[in-house]
XYZ file of C-alpha atoms in Angstrom:
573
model
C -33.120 -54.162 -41.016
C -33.801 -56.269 -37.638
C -35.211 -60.025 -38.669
C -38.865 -60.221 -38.556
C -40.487 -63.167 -35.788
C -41.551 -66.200 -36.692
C -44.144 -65.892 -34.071
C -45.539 -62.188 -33.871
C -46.617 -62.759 -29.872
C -43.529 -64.057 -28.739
C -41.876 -61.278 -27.049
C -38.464 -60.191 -28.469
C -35.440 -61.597 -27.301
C -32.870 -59.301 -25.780
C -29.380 -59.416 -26.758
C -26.813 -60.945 -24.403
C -24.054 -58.961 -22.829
C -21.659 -61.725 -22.068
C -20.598 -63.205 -25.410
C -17.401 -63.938 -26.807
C -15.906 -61.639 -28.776
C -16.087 -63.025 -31.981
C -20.111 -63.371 -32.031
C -20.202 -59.520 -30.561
C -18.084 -58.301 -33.715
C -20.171 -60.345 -35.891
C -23.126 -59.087 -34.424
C -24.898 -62.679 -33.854
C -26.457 -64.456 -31.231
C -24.094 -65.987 -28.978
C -24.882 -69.095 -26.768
C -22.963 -68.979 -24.250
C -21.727 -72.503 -24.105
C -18.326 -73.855 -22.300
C -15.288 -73.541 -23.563
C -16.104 -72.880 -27.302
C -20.064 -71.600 -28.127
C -22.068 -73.458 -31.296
C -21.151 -70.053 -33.458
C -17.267 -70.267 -33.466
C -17.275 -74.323 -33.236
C -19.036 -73.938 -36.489
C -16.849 -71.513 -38.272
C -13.441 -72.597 -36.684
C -13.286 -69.533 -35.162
C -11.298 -69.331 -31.866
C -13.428 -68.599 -28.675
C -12.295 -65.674 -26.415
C -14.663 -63.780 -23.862
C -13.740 -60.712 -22.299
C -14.900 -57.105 -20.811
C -14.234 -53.910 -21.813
C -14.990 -51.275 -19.426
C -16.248 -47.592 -20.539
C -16.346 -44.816 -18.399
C -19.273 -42.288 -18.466
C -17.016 -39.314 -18.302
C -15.018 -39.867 -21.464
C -18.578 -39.999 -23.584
C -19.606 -36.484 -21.870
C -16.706 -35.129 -22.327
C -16.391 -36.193 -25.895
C -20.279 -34.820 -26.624
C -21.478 -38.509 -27.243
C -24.080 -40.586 -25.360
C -23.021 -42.826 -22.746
C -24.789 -46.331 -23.850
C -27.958 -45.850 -25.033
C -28.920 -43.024 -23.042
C -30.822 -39.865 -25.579
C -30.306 -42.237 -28.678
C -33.476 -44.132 -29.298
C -36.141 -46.198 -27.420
C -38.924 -48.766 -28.549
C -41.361 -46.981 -26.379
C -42.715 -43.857 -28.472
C -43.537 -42.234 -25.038
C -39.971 -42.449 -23.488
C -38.279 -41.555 -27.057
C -40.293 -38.231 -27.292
C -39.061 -37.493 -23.218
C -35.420 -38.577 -24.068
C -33.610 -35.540 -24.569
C -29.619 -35.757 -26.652
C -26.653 -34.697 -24.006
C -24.873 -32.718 -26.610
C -24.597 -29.438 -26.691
C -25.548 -26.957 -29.325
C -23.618 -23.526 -29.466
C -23.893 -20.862 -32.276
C -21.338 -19.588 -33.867
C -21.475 -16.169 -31.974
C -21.345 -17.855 -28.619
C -18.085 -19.701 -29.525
C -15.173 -17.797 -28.171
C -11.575 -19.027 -30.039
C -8.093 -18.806 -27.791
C -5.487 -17.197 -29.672
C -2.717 -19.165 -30.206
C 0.503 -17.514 -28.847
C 3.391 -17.437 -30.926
C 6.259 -19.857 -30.563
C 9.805 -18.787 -31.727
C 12.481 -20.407 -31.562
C 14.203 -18.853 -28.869
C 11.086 -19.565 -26.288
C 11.755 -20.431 -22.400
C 9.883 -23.068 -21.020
C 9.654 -22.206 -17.258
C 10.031 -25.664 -15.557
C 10.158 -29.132 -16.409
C 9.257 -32.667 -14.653
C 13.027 -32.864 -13.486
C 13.047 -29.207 -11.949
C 9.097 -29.818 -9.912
C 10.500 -33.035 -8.607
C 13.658 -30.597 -7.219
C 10.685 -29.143 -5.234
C 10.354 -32.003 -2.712
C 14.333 -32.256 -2.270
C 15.046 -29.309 0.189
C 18.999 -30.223 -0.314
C 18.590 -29.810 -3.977
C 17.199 -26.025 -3.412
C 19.873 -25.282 -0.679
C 22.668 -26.857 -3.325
C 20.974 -24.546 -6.314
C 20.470 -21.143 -4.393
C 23.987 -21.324 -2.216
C 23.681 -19.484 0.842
C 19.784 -18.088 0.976
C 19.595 -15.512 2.863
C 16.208 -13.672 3.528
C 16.170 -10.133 1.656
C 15.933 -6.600 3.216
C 12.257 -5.336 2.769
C 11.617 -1.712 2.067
C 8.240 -0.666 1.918
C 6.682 -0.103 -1.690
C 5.025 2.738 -2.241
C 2.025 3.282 -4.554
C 4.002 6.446 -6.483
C 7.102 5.458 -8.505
C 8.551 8.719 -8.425
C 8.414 8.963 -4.530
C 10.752 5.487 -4.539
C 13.123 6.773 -6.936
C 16.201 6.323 -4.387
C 15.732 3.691 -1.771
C 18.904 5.185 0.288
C 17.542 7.373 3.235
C 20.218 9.800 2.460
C 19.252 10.871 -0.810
C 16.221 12.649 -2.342
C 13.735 11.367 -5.132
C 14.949 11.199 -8.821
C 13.862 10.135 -11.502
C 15.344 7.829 -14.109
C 15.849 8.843 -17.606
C 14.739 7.624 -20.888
C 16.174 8.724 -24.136
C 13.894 8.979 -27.037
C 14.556 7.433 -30.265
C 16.732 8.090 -32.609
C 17.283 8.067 -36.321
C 19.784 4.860 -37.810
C 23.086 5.753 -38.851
C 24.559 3.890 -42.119
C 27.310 1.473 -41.507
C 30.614 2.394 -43.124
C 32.903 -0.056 -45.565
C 36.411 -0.953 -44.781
C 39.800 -1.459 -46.755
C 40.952 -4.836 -47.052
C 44.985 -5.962 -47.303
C 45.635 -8.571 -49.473
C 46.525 -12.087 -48.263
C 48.088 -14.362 -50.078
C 46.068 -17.545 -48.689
C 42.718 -17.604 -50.074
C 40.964 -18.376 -46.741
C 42.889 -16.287 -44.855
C 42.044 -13.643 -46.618
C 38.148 -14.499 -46.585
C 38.751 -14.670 -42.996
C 40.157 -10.912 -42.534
C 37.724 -9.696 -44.639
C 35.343 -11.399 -42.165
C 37.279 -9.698 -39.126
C 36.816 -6.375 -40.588
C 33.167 -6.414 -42.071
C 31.834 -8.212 -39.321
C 33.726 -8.494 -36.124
C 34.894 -5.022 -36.176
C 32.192 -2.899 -36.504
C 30.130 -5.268 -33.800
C 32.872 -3.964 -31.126
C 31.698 -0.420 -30.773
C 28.096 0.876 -30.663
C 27.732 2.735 -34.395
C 29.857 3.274 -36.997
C 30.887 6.886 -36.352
C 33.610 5.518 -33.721
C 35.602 3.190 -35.207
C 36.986 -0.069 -33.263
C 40.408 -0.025 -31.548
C 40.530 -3.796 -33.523
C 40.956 -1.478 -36.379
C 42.974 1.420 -35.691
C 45.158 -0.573 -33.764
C 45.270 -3.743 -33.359
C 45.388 -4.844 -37.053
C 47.903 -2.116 -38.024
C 50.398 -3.666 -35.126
C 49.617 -7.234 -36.489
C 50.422 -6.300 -40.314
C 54.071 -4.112 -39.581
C 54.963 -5.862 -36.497
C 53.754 -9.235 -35.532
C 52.543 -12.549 -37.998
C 51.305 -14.163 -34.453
C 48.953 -11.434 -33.698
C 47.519 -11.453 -37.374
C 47.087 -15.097 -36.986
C 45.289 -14.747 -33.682
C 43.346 -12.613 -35.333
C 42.231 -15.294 -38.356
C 41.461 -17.720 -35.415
C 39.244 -15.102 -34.013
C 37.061 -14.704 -37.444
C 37.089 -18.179 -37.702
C 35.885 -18.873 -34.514
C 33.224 -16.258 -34.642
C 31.939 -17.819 -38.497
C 32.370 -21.105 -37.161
C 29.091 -20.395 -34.873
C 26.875 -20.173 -38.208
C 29.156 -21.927 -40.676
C 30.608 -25.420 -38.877
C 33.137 -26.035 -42.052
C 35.559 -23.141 -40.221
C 35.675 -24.637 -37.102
C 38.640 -26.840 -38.230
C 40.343 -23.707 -39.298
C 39.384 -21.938 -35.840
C 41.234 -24.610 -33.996
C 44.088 -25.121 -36.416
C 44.699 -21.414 -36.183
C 44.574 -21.100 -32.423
C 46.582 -23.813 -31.812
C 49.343 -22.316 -34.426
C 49.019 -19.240 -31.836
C 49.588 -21.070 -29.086
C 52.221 -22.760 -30.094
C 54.614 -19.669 -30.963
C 53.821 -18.605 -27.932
C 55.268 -21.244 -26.048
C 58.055 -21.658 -28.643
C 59.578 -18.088 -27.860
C 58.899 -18.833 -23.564
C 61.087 -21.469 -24.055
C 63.678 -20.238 -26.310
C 63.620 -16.663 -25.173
C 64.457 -14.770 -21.941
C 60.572 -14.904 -19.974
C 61.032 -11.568 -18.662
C 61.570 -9.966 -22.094
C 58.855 -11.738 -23.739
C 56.545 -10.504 -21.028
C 57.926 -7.093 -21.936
C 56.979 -7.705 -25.823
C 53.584 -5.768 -26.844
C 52.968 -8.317 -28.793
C 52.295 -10.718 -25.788
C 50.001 -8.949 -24.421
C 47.907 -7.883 -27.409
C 47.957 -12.488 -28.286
C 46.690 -13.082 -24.692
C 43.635 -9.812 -25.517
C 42.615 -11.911 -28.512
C 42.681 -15.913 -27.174
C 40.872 -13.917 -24.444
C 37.913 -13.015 -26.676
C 38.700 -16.039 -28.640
C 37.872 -18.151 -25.520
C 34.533 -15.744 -24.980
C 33.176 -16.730 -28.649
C 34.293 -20.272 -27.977
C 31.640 -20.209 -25.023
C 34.896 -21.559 -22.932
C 33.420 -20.270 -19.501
C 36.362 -20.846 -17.615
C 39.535 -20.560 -19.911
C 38.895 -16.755 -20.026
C 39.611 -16.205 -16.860
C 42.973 -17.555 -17.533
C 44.023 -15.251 -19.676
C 42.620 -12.444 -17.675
C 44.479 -13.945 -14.593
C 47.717 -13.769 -16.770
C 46.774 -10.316 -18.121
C 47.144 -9.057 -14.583
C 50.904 -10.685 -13.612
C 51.900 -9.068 -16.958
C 50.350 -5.962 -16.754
C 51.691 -5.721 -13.085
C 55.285 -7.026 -14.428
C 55.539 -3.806 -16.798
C 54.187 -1.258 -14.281
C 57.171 -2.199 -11.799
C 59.528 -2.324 -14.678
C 58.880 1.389 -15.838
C 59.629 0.168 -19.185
C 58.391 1.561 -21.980
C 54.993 0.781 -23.611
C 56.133 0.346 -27.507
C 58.273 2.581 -29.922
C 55.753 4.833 -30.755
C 52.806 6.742 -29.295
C 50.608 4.143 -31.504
C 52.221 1.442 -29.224
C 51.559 3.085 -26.260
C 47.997 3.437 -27.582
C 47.563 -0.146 -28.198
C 48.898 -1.394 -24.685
C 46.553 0.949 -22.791
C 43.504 -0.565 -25.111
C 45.114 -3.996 -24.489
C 44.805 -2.955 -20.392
C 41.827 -1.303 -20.640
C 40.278 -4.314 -21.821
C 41.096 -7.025 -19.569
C 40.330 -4.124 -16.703
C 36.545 -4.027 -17.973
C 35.789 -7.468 -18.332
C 37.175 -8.004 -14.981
C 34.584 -5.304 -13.621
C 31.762 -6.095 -15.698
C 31.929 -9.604 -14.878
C 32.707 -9.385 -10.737
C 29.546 -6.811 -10.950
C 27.286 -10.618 -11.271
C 29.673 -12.721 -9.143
C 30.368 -10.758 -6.256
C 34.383 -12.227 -6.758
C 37.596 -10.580 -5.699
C 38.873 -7.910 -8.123
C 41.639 -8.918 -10.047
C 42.057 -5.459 -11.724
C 42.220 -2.443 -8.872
C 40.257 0.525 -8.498
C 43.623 2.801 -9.377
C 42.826 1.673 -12.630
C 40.229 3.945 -13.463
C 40.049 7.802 -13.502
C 37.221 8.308 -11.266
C 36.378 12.253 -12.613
C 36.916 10.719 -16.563
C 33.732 12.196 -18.169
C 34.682 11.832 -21.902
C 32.592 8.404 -23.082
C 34.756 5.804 -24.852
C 33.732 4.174 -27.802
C 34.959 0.826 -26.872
C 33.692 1.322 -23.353
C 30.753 2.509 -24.362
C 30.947 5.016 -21.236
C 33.110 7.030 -19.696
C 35.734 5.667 -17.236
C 33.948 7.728 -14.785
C 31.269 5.376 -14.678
C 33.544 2.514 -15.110
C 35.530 4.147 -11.300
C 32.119 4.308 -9.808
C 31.088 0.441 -10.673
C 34.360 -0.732 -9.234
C 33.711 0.772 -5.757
C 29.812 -0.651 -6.347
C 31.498 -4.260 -7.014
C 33.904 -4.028 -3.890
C 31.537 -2.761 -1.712
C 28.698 -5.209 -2.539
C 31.564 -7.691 -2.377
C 32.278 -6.473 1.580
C 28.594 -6.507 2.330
C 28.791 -10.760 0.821
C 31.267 -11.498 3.460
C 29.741 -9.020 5.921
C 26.086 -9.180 5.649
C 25.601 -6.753 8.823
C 27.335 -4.038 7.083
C 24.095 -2.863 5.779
C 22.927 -1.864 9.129
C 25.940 0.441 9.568
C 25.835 4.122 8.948
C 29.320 4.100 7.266
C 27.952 1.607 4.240
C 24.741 3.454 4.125
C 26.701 6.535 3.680
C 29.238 5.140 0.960
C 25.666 3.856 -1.027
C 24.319 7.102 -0.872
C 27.691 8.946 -2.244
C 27.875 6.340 -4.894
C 24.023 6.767 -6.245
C 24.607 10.764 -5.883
C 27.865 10.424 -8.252
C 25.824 8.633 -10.528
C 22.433 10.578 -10.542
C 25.072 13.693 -11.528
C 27.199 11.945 -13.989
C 27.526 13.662 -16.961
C 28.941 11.669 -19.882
C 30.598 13.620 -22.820
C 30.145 12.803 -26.031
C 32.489 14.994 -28.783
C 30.287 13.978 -31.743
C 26.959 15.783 -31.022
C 25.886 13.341 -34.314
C 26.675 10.087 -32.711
C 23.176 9.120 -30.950
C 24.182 5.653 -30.630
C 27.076 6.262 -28.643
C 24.704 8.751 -26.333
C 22.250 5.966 -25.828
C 24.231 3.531 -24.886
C 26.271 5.712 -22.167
C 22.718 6.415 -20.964
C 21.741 3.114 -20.876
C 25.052 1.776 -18.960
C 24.262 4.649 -16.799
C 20.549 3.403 -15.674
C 22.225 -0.371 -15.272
C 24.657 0.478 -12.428
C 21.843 2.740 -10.774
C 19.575 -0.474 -10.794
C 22.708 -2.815 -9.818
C 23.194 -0.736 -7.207
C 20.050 -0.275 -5.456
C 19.821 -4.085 -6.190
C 23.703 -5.150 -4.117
C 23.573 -2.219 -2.015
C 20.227 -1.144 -1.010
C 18.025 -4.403 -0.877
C 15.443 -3.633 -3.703
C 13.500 -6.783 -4.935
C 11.915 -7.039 -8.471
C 8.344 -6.261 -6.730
C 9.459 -2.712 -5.713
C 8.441 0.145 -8.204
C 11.807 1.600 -8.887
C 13.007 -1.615 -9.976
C 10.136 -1.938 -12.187
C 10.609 1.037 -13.674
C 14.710 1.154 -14.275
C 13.682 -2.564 -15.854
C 11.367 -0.811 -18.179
C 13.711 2.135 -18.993
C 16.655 -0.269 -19.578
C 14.283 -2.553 -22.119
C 13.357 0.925 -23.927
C 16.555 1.376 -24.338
C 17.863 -1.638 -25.770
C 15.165 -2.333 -27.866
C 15.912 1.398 -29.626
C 19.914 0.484 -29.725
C 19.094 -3.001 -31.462
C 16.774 -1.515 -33.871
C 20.005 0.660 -34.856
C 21.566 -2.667 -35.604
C 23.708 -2.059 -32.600
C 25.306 -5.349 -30.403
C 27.939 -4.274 -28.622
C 27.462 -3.568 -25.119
C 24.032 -4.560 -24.907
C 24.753 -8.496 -22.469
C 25.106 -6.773 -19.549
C 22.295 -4.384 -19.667
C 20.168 -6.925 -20.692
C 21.335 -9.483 -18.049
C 21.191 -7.248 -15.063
C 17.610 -6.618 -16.348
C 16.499 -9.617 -16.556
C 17.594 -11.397 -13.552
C 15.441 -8.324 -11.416
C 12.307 -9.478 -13.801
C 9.562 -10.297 -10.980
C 8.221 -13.869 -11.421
C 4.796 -13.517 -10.479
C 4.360 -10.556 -13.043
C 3.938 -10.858 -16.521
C 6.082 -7.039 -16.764
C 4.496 -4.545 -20.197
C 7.540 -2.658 -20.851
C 5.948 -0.796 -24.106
C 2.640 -0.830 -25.832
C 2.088 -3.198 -28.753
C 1.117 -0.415 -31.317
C 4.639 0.866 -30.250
C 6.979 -1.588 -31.569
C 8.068 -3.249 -34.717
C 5.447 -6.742 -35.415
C 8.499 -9.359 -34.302
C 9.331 -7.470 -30.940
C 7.445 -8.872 -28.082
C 5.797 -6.219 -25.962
C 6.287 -8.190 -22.386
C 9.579 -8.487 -20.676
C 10.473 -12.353 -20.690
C 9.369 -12.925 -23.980
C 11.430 -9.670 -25.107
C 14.471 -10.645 -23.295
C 14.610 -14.130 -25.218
C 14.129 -11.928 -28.150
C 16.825 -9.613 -27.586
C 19.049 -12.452 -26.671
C 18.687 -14.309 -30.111
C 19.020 -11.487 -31.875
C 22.714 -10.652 -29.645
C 23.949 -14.424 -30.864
C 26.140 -12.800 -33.898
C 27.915 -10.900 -31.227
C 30.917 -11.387 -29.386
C 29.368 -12.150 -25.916
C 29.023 -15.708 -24.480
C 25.207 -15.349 -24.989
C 24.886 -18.729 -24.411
C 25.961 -18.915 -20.960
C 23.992 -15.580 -20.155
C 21.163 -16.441 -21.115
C 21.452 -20.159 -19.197
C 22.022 -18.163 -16.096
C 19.246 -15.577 -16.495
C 16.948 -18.637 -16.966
C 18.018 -20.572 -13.981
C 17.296 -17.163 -12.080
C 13.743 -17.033 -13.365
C 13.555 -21.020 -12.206
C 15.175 -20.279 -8.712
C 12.899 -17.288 -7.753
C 9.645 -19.494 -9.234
C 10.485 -21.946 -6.788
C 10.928 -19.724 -4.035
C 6.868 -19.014 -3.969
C 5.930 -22.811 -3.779
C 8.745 -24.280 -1.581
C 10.678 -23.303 1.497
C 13.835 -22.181 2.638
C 16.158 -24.246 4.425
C 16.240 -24.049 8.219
C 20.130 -23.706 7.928
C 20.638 -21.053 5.785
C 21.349 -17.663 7.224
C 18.814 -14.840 6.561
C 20.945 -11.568 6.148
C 21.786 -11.499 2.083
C 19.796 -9.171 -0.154
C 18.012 -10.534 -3.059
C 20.654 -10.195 -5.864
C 23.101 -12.235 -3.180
C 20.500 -14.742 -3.024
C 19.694 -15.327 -6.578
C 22.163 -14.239 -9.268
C 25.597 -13.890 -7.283
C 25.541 -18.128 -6.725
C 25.346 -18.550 -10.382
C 27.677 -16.212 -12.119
C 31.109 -17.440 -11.512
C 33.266 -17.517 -14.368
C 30.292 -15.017 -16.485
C 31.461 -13.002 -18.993
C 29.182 -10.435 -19.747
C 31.367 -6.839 -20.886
C-alpha cells in the first residue's frame, strides 16, 4: 500500500528517475548525493548509477505497455480514456501454421558461407566452370505439343507405367565356411548384396550364378574379395566390420601383387580371375564412397580387356567362363557410360561395345543393350557439342539428335518373363531418363520447359512405384538425372497426397531426399550423388540473384552449365 502523508495538502512527491541502482531495486527514495547517497552510506551498500534504455518496439511487439502508457492514472478522467494496447483475438480468428515435417535426410538450401559466395563473382565463375548462356526454346502452354524439342521430329508423348503388384523375395543356399565371420559375411553377400544387384527377384544376380560359383571351384582371392565386399557394405550400418573390410581388401590386394611379381604379367592379365578381383575392388571402392579410386580400376579394366581382345585367347575353360568374362566386361562398359552420361568425359569403353539392335532387357542392366548403344552415341555426341559449342547450330548434329530421340521413342525392350513387372518398369523408366538426358545435352531444354517437367514427373512416378517393390538397383541414375533438371523457382507436385503412402513426400525436392535415404543400403555412392545434386540446386539458386561473369562464354546448354562441372569421377550405374 503507498505511505499515507504526514501533511494531507502537501502535494505528492514524484519519484526520481536518476537513482542509483541499489535504491531503484529497493524501491526507496534516493537522494541523489555525490559519490555515495544517505541510503547505501547507511546500509554499506555500494553506490552505482546507471541507465538502461528500453525501446518502444520490443513492448508492442511483445503485447505489453510501453511505460505507463494504458496501465493506470491518478486522474479518474484520463484512466476511463486510457485504452490497453493489447490485442484481443478469439479463438476462431486465430489461424495456426502447420509445422512441416523435418526428417532426417532434409536439405537446407543455403547457408551464411554460400550468400556471402554471392558477392565474390570469382567464387561463382570457380563453382559453375565455364557458364555459358543456355539455348532458349519457346515454352508452350500444351505439354503434349512440346513433347520433342528437335524440329525434325513430331510430338510424342512420354509413357507412364501403372503400378504393379510386389513380388516376394526368394531365399538362397549358403556354403559352409569354416571361419565363423566369414561365413556371417557370405551369408551377408548372398541375402543382402545379391538380390540388391538386379531389380526383383525373378532374375537372379550374375554375383550369384557366376561369380560366386568361379570363386568357390576356382579362385580363394576372388571369394575373399568377395568377404571384403560384404564387409564393406555392413560396415556402413555396423562400424565393428570395418576392420574386417580393410583387413580383407588389403589380403586381396596383396595376392594380387604377389603373383605380378612372381608370375609372367602377360599371363596373369590373361587369368579370369584378374579380371573378375579388379570387377569387385571396383564396386568395393563404389561402397567405400572412394570417388576417385574407381576409376582406377575401370582405367585398368580397359588395358586388360583390350590385352585379351588382341590376344584372341580364350575367355575360360568352359562356356560358364566365357559367361563370367563377358559379365565382368559388361560391367566396367556400363559404369563407364552411365557415369560419362553426367561428366561429359572421354569414353574409355567404345561404342563397338554394344549391340546397337539388342532388344532383349538384361537383368543386370536393367535394359537392353539397345538402349545402352543409343546412350553411348548420346554421351559422345553431347561430349562433341562440350568442345564444340556451335555444333548445335549445324544441320548435321540436329539431324544425329533427331535419329537418336526417334530410336528411342521406337525402342521396344523385351522382356521373356511376361510375370516380371519389375524388370518392365525399370527398362521403362531407363528408357524415359535418356529421352530427358537427351533433350537436356542435345537439344537445350531447361527445367522451366514443360516436357522437362513432365519426363521429371514420369521418372518420380516411376521410382517411387519401383521402391515401393523394395527395389534399389538401378534407381541413382534415374533419380540423379531427375533431380539436377528440378526447376528452382518451383516447388514441382509430382503426385497427389491422397496418392501415396503417409512417409512419401508428394513434392519433388523433398521426395528426392526421400528416395535418396531410402537408396543408402544400396550399392551406389549415394553419398556423393546426392552432394552433387545439392550443389546443383545451390548453383542454379544463385543464378536468379547474382550475375554471370563477363568472361565466360555464352554458347553451353543448361546441363553443360550446371551438372557437367560437377560430376567428374561420379559413379552413378
Amino acid at each position: 500500500m503507498p505511505r499515507k502523508r504526514l501533511n494531507a495538502q502537501e502535494p505528492p512527491r514524484k519519484r526520481n528517475r536518476t537513482g542509483c541502482n541499489k535504491c531503484r531495486a529497493r524501491k526507496v527514495r534516493c537522494d541523489e548525493q555525490k559519490p555515495v547517497c544517505s541510503q547505501c552510506h547507511a546500509k554499506g551498500f555500494e553506490c552505482e548509477t546507471s541507465i538502461k534504455l528500453k525501446w518502444e518496439q520490443d513492448y508492442t511487439s511483445a503485447g505489453r505497455a510501453f511505460g505507463r502508457a494504458g496501465l493506470w492514472s491518478k486522474n479518474a478522467a484520463e484512466k476511463s480514456t486510457v485504452s490497453s494496447p493489447c490485442i484481443h483475438v478469439n479463438d476462431e480468428e486465430i489461424f495456426w501454421i502447420q509445422t512441416p515435417r523435418i526428417s532426417s535426410y532434409s536439405f537446407v538450401n543455403a547457408t551464411v558461407g554460400n550468400v556471402e559466395q554471392l558477392t565474390t563473382l570469382d567464387s561463382i565463375a570457380w563453382e559453375i566452370g565455364s557458364v555459358l548462356d543456355v539455348v532458349r526454346v519457346s515454352d508452350r502452354d500444351d505439354t503434349s505439343s512440346t513433347a520433342s524439342l528437335s524440329p525434325w521430329l513430331s510430338t510424342r508423348e512420354p509413357l507412364f507405367v501403372p503400378h504393379q503388384r510386389m513380388i516376394p523375395s526368394a531365399l538362397s543356399m549358403l556354403p559352409g565356411l569354416s571361419n565363423p565371420m566369414h561365413s556371417s559375411l557370405l551369408s551377408y553377400y548372398l541375402e543382402k548384396i545379391c538380390p540388391i544387384t538386379v531389380p526383383g527377384s525373378v532374375n537372379k544376380s550374375p554375383f550369384v550364378n557366376l561369380v560366386l560359383p568361379f570363386s568357390i571351384s576356382s579362385s580363394p582371392a576372388v571369394l575373399e574379395a568377395l568377404l571384403a565386399l560384404a564387409a564393406c557394405h555392413r560396415s556402413k550400418n555396423d562400424a565393428a566390420f570395418r576392420s574386417a573390410s580393410l583387413r580383407l581388401g588389403d589380403n586381396v590386394l596383396r595376392t594380387l601383387r604377389r603373383r605380378l611379381s612372381a608370375e609372367d604379367p602377360l599371363r596373369v592379365a590373361l587369368d579370369p580371375e584378374t579380371l573378375v578381383i579388379m570387377m569387385i575392388l571396383c564396386q568395393y571402392e563404389i561402397i567405400n564412397e572412394c570417388d576417385k579410386r574407381w576409376v582406377v580400376h575401370l582405367r585398368g579394366a580397359r588395358d586388360l580387356i583390350r590385352i585379351r581382345r588382341n590376344a584372341r585367347l580364350s575367355l575360360g575353360t568352359g562356356q560358364s567362363s566365357n559367361e563370367l568374362i563377358e559379365f565382368a566386361e559388361k560391367y566396367f562398359a556400363f559404369h563407364d557410360v552411365i557415369g560419362r552420361t553426367a561428366c561429359g568425359e572421354e569414353p574409355i569403353f567404345g561404342i563397338d561395345f554394344w549391340t546397337s539392335d539388342g532388344e532383349d532387357t538384361d537383368a543386370w542392366l536393367g535394359c537392353s543393350s539397345g538402349l545402352v548403344s543409343i546412350l553411348c552415341e548420346i554421351t559422345e555426341l553431347s561430349r562433341q557439342h562440350r568442345s564444340r559449342p556451335s555444333l548445335s547450330l549445324l544441320p548435321e548434329f540436329q539431324s544425329q539428335a533427331a535419329s537418336l530421340e526417334r530410336r528411342l521413342c521406337g525402342l521396344h525392350q523385351r522382356v521373356f518373363d511376361e510375370e516380371d513387372d519389375t524388370l518392365q518398369l525399370s527398362a521403362e523408366l531407363k528408357r524415359l531418363v535418356a529421352e530427358l538426358y537427351l533433350h537436356c545435352s542435345l537439344n537445350g531444354a531447361t527445367p522451366a520447359m514443360p516436357l522437362v517437367v513432365g519426363h521429371v514427373q514420369q521418372i518420380l512416378r516411376l521410382i517411387s512405384v519401383l521402391l515401393e517393390h523394395e527395389v534399389l538397383a538401378g534407381l541413382s541414375w534415374p533419380l540423379f538425372v531427375a533431380a539436377v533438371e528440378l526447376e528452382p523457382m518451383a516447388d514441382l507436385e509430382w503426385a497427389e497426397r491422397q496418392d501415396l503412402p503417409h512417409e512419401v513426400p508428394n513434392y519433388a525436392r523433398p521426395f528426392v531426399l526421400y528416395a535418396l535415404n531410402r537408396l543408402r543400403g544400396s550399392i551406389a555412392n549415394i553419398t556423393k550423388t546426392r552432394s552433387v545434386i545439392e550443389r546443383v540446386w545451390l548453383l542454379r539458386s544463385q543464378h536468379d540473384l547474382s550475375e554471370i561473369h563477363p568472361s565466360l562464354t555464352k554458347d553451353q546448354n543448361d546441363w553443360e552449365r550446371y551438372v557437367s562441372p560437377l560430376c567428374g569421377g561420379l559413379s552413378l550405374a
